[in-house]
Short mmCIF file of C-alpha atoms and ligand atoms in Angstrom, two decimals:
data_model
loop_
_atom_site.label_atom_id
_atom_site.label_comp_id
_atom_site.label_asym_id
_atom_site.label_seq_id
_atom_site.Cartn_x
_atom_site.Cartn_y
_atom_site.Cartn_z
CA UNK A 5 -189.47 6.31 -5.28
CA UNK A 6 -186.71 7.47 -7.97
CA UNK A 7 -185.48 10.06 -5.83
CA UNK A 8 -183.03 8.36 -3.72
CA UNK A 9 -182.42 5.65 -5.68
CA UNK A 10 -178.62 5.39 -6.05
CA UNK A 11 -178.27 8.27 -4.31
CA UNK A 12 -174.37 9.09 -2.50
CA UNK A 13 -175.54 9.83 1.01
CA UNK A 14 -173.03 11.02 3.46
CA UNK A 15 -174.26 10.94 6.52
CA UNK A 16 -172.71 12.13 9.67
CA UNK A 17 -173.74 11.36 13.31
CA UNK A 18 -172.83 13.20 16.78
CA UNK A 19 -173.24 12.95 20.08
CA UNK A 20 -176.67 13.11 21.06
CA UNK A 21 -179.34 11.02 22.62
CA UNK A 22 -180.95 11.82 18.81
CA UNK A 23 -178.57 9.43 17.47
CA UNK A 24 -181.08 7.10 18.47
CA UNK A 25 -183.36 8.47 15.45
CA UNK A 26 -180.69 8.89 13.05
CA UNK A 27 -180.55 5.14 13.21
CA UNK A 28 -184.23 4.87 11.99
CA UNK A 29 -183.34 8.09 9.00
CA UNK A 30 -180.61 5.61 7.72
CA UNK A 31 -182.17 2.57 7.61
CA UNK A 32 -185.52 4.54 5.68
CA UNK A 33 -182.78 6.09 3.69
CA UNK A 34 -181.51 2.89 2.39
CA UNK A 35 -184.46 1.06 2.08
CA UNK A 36 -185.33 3.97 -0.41
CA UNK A 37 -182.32 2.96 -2.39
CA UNK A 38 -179.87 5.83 -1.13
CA UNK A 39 -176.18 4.27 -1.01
CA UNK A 40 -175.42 5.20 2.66
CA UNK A 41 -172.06 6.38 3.88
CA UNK A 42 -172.40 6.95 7.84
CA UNK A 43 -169.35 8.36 9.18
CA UNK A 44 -169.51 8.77 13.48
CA UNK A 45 -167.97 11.14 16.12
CA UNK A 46 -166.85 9.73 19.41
CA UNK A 47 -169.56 11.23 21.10
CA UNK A 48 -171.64 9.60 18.82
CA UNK A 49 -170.43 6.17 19.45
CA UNK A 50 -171.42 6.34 23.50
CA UNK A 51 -174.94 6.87 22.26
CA UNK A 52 -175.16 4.04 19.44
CA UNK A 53 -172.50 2.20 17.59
CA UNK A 54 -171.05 1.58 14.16
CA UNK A 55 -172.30 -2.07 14.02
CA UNK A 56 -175.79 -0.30 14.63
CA UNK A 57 -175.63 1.61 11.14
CA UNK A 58 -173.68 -1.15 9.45
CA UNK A 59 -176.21 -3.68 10.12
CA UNK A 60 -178.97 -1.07 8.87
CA UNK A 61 -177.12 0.05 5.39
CA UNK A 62 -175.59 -2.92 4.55
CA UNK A 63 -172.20 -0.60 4.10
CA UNK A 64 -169.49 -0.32 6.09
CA UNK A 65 -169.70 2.64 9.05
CA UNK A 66 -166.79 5.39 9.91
CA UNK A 67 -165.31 5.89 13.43
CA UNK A 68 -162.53 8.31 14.19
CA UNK A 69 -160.42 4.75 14.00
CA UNK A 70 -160.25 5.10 10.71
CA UNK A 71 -158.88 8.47 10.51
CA UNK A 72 -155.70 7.40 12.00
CA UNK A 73 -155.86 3.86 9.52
CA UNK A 74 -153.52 2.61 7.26
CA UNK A 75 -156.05 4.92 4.15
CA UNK A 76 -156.65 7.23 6.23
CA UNK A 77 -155.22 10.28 3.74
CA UNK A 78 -157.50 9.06 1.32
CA UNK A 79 -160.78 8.03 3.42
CA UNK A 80 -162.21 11.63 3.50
CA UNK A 81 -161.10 12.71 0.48
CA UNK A 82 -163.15 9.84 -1.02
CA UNK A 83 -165.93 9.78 1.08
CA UNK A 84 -166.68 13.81 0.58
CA UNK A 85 -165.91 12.91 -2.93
CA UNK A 86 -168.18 10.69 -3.84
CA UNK A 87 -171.13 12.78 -1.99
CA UNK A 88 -174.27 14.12 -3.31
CA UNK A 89 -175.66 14.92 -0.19
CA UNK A 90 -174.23 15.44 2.94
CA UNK A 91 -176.65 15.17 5.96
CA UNK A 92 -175.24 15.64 9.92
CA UNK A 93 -178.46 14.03 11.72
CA UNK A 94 -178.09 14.70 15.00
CA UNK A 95 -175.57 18.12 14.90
CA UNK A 96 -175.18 19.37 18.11
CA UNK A 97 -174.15 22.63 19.18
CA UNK A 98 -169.89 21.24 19.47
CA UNK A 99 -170.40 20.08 16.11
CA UNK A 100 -172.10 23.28 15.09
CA UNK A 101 -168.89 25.29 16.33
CA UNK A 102 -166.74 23.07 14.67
CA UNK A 103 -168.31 23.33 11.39
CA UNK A 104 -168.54 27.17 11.70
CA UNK A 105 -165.01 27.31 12.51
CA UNK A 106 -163.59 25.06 9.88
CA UNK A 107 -161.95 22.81 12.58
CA UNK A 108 -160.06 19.51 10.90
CA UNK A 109 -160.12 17.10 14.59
CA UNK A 110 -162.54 14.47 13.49
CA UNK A 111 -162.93 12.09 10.65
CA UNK A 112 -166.89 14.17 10.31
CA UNK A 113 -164.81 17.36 10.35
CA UNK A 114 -162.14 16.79 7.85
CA UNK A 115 -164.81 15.15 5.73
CA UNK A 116 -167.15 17.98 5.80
CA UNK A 117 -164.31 20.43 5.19
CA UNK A 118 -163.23 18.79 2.08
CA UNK A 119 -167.27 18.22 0.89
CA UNK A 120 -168.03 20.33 -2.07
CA UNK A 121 -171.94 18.74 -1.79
CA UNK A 122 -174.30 20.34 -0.08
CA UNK A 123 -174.98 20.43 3.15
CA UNK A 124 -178.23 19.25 5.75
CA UNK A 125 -177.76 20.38 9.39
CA UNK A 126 -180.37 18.75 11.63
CA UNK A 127 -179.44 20.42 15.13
CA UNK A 128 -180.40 18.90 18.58
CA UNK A 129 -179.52 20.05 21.99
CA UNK A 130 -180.94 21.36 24.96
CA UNK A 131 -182.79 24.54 24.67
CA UNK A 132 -180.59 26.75 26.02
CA UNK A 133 -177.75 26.21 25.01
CA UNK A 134 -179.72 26.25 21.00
CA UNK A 135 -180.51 29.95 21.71
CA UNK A 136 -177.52 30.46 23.54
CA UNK A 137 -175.87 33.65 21.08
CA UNK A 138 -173.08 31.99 20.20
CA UNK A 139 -174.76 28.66 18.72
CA UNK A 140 -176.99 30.90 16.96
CA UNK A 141 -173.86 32.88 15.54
CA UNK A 142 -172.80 29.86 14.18
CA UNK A 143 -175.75 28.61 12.74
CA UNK A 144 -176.04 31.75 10.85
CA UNK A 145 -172.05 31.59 9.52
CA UNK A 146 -173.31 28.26 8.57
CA UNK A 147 -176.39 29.48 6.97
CA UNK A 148 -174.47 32.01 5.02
CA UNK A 149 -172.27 29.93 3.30
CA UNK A 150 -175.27 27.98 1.96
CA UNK A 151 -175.94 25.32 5.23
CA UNK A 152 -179.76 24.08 4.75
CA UNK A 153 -180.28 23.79 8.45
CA UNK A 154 -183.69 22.25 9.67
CA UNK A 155 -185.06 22.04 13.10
CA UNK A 156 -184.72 21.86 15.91
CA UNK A 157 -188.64 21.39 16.85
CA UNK A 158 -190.47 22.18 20.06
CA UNK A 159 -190.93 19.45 22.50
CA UNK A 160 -189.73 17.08 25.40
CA UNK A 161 -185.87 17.39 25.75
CA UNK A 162 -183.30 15.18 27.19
CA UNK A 163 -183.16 17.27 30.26
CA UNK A 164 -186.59 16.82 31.55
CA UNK A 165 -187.76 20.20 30.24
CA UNK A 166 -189.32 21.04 26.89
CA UNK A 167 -188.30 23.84 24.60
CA UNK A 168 -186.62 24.28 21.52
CA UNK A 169 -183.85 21.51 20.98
CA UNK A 170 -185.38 18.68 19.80
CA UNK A 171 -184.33 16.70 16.47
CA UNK A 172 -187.00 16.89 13.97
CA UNK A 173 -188.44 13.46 13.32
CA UNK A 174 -187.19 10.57 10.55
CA UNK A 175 -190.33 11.26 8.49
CA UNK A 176 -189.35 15.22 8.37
CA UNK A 177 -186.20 14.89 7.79
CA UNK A 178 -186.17 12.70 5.07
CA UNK A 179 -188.81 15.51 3.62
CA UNK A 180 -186.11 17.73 3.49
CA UNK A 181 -183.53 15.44 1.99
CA UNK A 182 -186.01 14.97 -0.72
CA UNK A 183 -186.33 18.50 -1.07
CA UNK A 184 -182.74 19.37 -1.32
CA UNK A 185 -181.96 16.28 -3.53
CA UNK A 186 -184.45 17.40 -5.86
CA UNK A 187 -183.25 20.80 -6.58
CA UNK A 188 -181.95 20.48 -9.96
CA UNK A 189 -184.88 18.07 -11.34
CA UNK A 190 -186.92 18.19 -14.26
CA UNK A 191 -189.11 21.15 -12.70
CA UNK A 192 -186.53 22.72 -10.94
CA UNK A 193 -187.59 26.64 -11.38
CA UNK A 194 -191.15 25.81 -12.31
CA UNK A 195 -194.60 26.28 -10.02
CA UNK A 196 -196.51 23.51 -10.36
CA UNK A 197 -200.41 24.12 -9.03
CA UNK A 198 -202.36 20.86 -7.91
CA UNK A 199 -205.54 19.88 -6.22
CA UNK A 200 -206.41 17.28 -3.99
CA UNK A 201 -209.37 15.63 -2.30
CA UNK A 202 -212.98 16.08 -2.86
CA UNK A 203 -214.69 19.46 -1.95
CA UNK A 204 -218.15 19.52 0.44
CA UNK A 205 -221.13 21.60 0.41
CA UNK A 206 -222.95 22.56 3.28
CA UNK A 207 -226.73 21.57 3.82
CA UNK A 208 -226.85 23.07 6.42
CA UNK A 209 -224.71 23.88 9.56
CA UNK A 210 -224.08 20.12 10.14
CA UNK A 211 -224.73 18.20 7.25
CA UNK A 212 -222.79 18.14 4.01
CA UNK A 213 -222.17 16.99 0.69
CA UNK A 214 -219.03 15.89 -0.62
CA UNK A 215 -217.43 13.49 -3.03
CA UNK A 216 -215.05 10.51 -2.29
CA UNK A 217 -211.54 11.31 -2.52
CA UNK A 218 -209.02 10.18 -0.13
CA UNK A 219 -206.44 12.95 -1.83
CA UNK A 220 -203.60 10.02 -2.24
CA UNK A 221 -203.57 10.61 -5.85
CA UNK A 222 -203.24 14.83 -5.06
CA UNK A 223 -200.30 14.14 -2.33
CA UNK A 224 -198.58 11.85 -4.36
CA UNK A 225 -198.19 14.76 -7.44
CA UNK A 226 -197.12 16.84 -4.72
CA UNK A 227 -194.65 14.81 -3.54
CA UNK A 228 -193.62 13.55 -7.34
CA UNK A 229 -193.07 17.36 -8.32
CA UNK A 230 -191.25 18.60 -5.10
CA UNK A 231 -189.19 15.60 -6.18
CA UNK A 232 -188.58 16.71 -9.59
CA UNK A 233 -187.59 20.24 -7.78
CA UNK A 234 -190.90 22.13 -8.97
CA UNK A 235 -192.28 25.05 -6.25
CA UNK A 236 -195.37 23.33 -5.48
CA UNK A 237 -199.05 24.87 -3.81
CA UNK A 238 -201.14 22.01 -2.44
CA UNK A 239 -205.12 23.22 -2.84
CA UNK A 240 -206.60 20.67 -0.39
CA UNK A 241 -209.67 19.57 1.33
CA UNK A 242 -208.09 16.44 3.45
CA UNK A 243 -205.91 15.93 6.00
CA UNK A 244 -203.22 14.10 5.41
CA UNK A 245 -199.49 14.71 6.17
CA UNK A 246 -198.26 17.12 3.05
CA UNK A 247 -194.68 16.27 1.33
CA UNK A 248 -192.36 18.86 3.05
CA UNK A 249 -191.29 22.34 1.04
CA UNK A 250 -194.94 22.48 -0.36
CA UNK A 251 -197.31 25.64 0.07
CA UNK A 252 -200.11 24.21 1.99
CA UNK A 253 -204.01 25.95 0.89
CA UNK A 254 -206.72 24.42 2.79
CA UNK A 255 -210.09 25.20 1.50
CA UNK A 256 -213.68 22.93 2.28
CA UNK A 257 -216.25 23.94 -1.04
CA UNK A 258 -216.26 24.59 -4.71
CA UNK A 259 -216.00 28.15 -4.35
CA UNK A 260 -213.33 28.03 -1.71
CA UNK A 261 -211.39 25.85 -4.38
CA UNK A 262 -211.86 28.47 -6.91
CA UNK A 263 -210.60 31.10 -5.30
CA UNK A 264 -207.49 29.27 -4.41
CA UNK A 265 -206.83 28.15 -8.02
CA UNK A 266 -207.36 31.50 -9.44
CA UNK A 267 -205.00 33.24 -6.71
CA UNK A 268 -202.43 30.32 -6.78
CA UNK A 269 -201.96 29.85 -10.73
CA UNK A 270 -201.05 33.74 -10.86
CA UNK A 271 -197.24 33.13 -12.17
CA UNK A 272 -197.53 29.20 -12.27
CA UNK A 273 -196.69 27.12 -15.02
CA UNK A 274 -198.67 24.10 -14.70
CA UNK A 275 -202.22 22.80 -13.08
CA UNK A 276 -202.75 19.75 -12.35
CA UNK A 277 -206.50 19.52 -11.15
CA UNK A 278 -206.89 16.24 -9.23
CA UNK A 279 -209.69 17.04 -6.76
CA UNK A 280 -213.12 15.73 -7.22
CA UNK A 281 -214.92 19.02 -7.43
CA UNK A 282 -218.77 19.01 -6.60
CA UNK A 283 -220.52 19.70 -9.75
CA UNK A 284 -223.74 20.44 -7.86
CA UNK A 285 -224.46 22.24 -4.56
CA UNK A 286 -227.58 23.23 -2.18
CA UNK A 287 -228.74 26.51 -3.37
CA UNK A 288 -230.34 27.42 -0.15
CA UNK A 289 -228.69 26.83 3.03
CA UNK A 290 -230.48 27.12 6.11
CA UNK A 291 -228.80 28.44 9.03
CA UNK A 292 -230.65 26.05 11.77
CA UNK A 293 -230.25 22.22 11.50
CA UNK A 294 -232.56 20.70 9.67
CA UNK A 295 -235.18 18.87 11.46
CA UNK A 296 -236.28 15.22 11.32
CA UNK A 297 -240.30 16.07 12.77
CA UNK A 298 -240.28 18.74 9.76
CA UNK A 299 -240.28 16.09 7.50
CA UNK A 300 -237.94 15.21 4.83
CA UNK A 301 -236.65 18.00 2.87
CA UNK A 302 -236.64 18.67 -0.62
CA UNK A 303 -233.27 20.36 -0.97
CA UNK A 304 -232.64 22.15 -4.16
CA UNK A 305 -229.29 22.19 -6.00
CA UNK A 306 -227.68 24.58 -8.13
CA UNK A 307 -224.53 24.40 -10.43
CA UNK A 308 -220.87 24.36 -8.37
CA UNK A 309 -218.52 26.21 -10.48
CA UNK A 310 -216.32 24.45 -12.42
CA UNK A 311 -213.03 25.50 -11.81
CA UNK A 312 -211.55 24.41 -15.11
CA UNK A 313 -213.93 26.25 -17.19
CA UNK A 314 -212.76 29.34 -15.24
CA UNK A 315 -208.77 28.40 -15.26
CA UNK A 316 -209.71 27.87 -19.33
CA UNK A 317 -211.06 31.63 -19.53
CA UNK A 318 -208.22 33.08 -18.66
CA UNK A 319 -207.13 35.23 -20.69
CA UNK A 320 -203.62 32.67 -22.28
CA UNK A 321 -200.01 34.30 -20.98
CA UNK A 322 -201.72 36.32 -18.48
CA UNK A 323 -202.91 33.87 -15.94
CA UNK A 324 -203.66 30.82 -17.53
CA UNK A 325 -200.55 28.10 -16.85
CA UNK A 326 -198.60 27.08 -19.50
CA UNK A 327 -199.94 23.17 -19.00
CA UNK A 328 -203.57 22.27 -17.13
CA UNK A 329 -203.81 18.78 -16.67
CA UNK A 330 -207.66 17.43 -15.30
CA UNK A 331 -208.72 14.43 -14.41
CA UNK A 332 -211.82 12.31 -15.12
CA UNK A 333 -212.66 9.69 -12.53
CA UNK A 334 -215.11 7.40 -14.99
CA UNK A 335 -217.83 4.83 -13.98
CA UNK A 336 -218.47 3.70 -18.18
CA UNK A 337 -217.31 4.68 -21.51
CA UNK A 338 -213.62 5.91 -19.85
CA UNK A 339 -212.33 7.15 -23.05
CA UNK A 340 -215.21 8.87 -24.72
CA UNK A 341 -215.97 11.13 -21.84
CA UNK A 342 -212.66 11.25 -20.66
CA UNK A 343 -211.45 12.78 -24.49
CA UNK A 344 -214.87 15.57 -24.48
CA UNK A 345 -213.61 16.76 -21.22
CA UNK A 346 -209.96 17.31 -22.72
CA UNK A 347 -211.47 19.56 -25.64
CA UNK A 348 -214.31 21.35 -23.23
CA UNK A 349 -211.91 22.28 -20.59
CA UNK A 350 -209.59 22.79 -23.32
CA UNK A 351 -206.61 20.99 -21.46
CA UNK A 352 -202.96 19.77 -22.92
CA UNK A 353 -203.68 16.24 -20.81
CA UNK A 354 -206.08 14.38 -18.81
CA UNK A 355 -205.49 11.12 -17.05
CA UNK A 356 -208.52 9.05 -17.56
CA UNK A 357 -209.51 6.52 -14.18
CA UNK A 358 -211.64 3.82 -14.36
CA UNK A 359 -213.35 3.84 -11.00
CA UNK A 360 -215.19 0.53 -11.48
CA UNK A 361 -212.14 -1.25 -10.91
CA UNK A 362 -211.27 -2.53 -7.44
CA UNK A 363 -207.44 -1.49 -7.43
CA UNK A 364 -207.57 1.88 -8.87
CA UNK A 365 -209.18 4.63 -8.24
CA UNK A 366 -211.24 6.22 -4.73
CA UNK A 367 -209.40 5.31 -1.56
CA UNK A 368 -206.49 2.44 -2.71
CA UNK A 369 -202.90 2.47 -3.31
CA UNK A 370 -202.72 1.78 -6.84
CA UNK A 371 -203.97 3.03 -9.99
CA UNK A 372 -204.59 2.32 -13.76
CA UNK A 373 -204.92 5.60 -16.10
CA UNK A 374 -205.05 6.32 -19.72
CA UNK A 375 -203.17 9.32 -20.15
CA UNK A 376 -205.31 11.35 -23.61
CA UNK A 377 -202.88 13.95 -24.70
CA UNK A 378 -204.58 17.24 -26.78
CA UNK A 379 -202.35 15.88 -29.69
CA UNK A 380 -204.49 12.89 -29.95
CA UNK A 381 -201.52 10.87 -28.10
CA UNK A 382 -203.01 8.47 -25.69
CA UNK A 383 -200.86 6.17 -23.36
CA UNK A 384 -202.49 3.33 -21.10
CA UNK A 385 -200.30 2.81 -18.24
CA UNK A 386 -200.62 -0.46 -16.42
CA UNK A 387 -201.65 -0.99 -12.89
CA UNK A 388 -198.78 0.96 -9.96
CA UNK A 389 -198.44 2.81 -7.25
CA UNK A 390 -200.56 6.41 -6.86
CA UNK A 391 -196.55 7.58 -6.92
CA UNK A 392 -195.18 6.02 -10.05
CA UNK A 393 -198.63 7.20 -11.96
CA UNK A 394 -197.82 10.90 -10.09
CA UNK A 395 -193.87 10.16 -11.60
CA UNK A 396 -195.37 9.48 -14.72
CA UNK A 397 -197.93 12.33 -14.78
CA UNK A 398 -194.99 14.54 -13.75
CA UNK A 399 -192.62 13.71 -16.40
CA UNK A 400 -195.06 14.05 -19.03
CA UNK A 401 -196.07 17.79 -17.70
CA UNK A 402 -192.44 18.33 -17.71
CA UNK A 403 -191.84 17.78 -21.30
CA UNK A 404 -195.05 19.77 -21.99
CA UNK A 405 -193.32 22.48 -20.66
CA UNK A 406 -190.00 22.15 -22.52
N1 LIG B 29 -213.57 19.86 -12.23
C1 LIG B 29 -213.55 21.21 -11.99
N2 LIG B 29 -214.65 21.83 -11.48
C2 LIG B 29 -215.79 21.15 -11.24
C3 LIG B 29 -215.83 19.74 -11.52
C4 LIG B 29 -214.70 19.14 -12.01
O1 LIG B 29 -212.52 21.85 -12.23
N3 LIG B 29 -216.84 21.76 -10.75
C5 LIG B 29 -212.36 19.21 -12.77
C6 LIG B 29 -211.86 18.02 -11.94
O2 LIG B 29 -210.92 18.41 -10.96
C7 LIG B 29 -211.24 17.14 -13.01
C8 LIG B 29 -212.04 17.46 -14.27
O3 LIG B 29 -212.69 18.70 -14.02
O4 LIG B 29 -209.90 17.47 -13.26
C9 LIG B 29 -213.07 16.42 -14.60
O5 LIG B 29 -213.90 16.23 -13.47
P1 LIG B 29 -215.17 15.29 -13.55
O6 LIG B 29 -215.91 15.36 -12.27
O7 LIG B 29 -214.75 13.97 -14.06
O8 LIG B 29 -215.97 16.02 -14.72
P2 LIG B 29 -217.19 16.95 -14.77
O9 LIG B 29 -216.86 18.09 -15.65
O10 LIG B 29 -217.65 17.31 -13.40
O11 LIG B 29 -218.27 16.03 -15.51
P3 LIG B 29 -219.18 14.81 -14.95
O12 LIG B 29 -219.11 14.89 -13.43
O13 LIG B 29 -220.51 15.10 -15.50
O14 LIG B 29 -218.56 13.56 -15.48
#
């Protein structure tokens, strides 16, 4: 993933029984490519040490030691200088106050005061003493002057109890710090509209038919535009954990889909239609489970709508997004049907997918697309990741909309 690659983290770690997890944030962190500055309170070091994030960033850690070294009047200055990002993972409610109050008595403090980055505060602490008024009165001072404060979740606490306190977890947080760094990407501003998974059609109240998506291809858009700072409304049939900061839609048929689009592109510049859509559906749908003594059924289909066609109608500047990109998921002759759908569903891109192939396509990691642009520009891409095709995908849209 681009996003963090080379990315000034500063990260700063306090006293809590959290710190455990912050260990596990930095070393995803840096395995993403992030260059990892971890600077620890005192309180922090009783719960993990500076050898612990050393040995998982490859980097040197901060103690309060240092602010009292031989560089120490240029050690923060540098450190808060060279930040993109600065991310306290655990904060708790003494670090909180300290940060609200502008205090200077910590190499984190002094640090944070002279940050000009922005700022993640991941609070943990017992429950009480999160809603206690005054934490909260800092939070919000925090807040206020521009603090992107996430958490604390719900769950079991240090203390034995459970309640509102808890850290939120590596996967979560590093969500957010994709979220934050991606504010000023190549979408930043822009709603970006995009459909994953295959839809399903009721036979009847237990059976169904559906299409074979797994939605990686869907997610990984999602993700790839949140990271290129685009607002971003996930239409969905599957399960599947969603990239954090994206507006979650779950629907189940055709028509559900629909409906979704059509309210979700209202003010959005771009659709990206992923989802295997069922083209056909049962026309009749009994209310009482089909039988096997009643012999087997001849079930009759009708037309699914196809949501394309209707995005196409729109009436252009109204509703209709600036860019709709479609899919076609191809068994033979990839490019030929792939280039009919572009004009019929009059689209500025489709990504063409050869499903015959073992490692792209339904279910697997990578893909291999053709990218036909309305232009008559085509691009074959070779064999990556579902993310670097959704990078790709989203750079292209991006200059679409330029
Ligand atoms: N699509 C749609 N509504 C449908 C079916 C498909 O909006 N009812 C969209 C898909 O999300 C995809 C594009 O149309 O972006 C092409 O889908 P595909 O299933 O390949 O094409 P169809 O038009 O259904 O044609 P066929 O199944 O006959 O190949």
């Amino acid at each position: 993933m681009t996003i963090l690659k080379g990315k000034r983290i500063l990260m700063g770690v306090t006293g809590s029984i959290a710190a455990y997890k912050a260990a596990d944030l930095a070393s995803q962190l840096a395995q993403a490519g992030a260059i990892l500055d971890v600077v620890l309170t005192a309180s922090a070091l009783k719960f993990v040490t500076a050898l612990t994030f050393q040995s998982l960033t490859g980097r040197r850690a901060y103690t309060d030691a240092d602010l009292w070294g031989t560089e120490a009047h240029v050690l923060h200055v540098e450190l808060a200088r060279k930040a993109e990002l600065l991310v306290i993972a655990p904060c708790t409610a003494n670090t909180i106050a300290i940060l609200a109050h502008g205090e200077a008595d910590s190499l984190l403090a002094v640090t944070a005061l002279s940050a000009k980055c922005p700022l993640l505060i991941a609070p943990a602490m017992e429950s009480n003493m999160y809603a206690h008024p005054a934490t909260q009165e800092n939070l919000a001072k925090l807040a206020g002057r521009g603090a992107y404060i996430t958490g604390p979740a719900e769950g079991h606490l240090a203390s034995g109890k459970s309640g509102q306190g808890r850290m939120l977890e590596t996967l979560e947080l590093f969500g957010h710090i994709r979220l934050m760094l991606g504010r000023n990407g190549l979408l930043a501003d822009k709603k970006v509209v995009i459909t994953a998974g295959g839809t399903h059609e009721p036979l009847d109240p237990v059976r169904e038919l559906t299409n074979r998506s797994s939605g990686k291809q869907g997610y990984a858009l999602a993700q790839a535009a949140i990271d290129a700072g685009a607002q971003v409304s996930l239409i969905t049939s599957v399960e599947r954990t969603p990239p954090v900061g994206a507006r979650i839609v779950t629907v189940r048929t055709a028509q559900e889909m629909l409906e979704a689009v059509l309210a979700e592109v209202a003010g959005a510049d771009a659709l990206i239609m992923v989802a295997a859509v069922a083209d056909f559906r049962p026309k009749d749908i009994p209310d009482r489970k089909m039988k096997k003594k009643d012999g087997i059924p001849q079930v009759k289909l009708e037309y699914a709508p196809d949501i394309l066609e209707a995005v196409a109608n729109l009436k252009s500047g109204k509703k209709r997004p600036k860019v709709v990109v479609g899919f076609a998921a191809e068994s033979h002759d990839l490019l030929e049907n792939a280039a009919l759908k572009l004009q019929s569903k009059a689209l500025d891109m489709i990504v063409a997918n050869d499903i015959s192939a073992e490692d792209a396509g339904f279910s697997v990691d990578t893909n291999r697309v053709i990218l036909l642009h309305a232009n008559g520009e085509s691009e074959a891409l070779s064999l990556l990741s579902k993310f670097e095709v959704a990078e790709k995908i989203v750079n292209r849209v991006a200059s679409l909309l330029e």
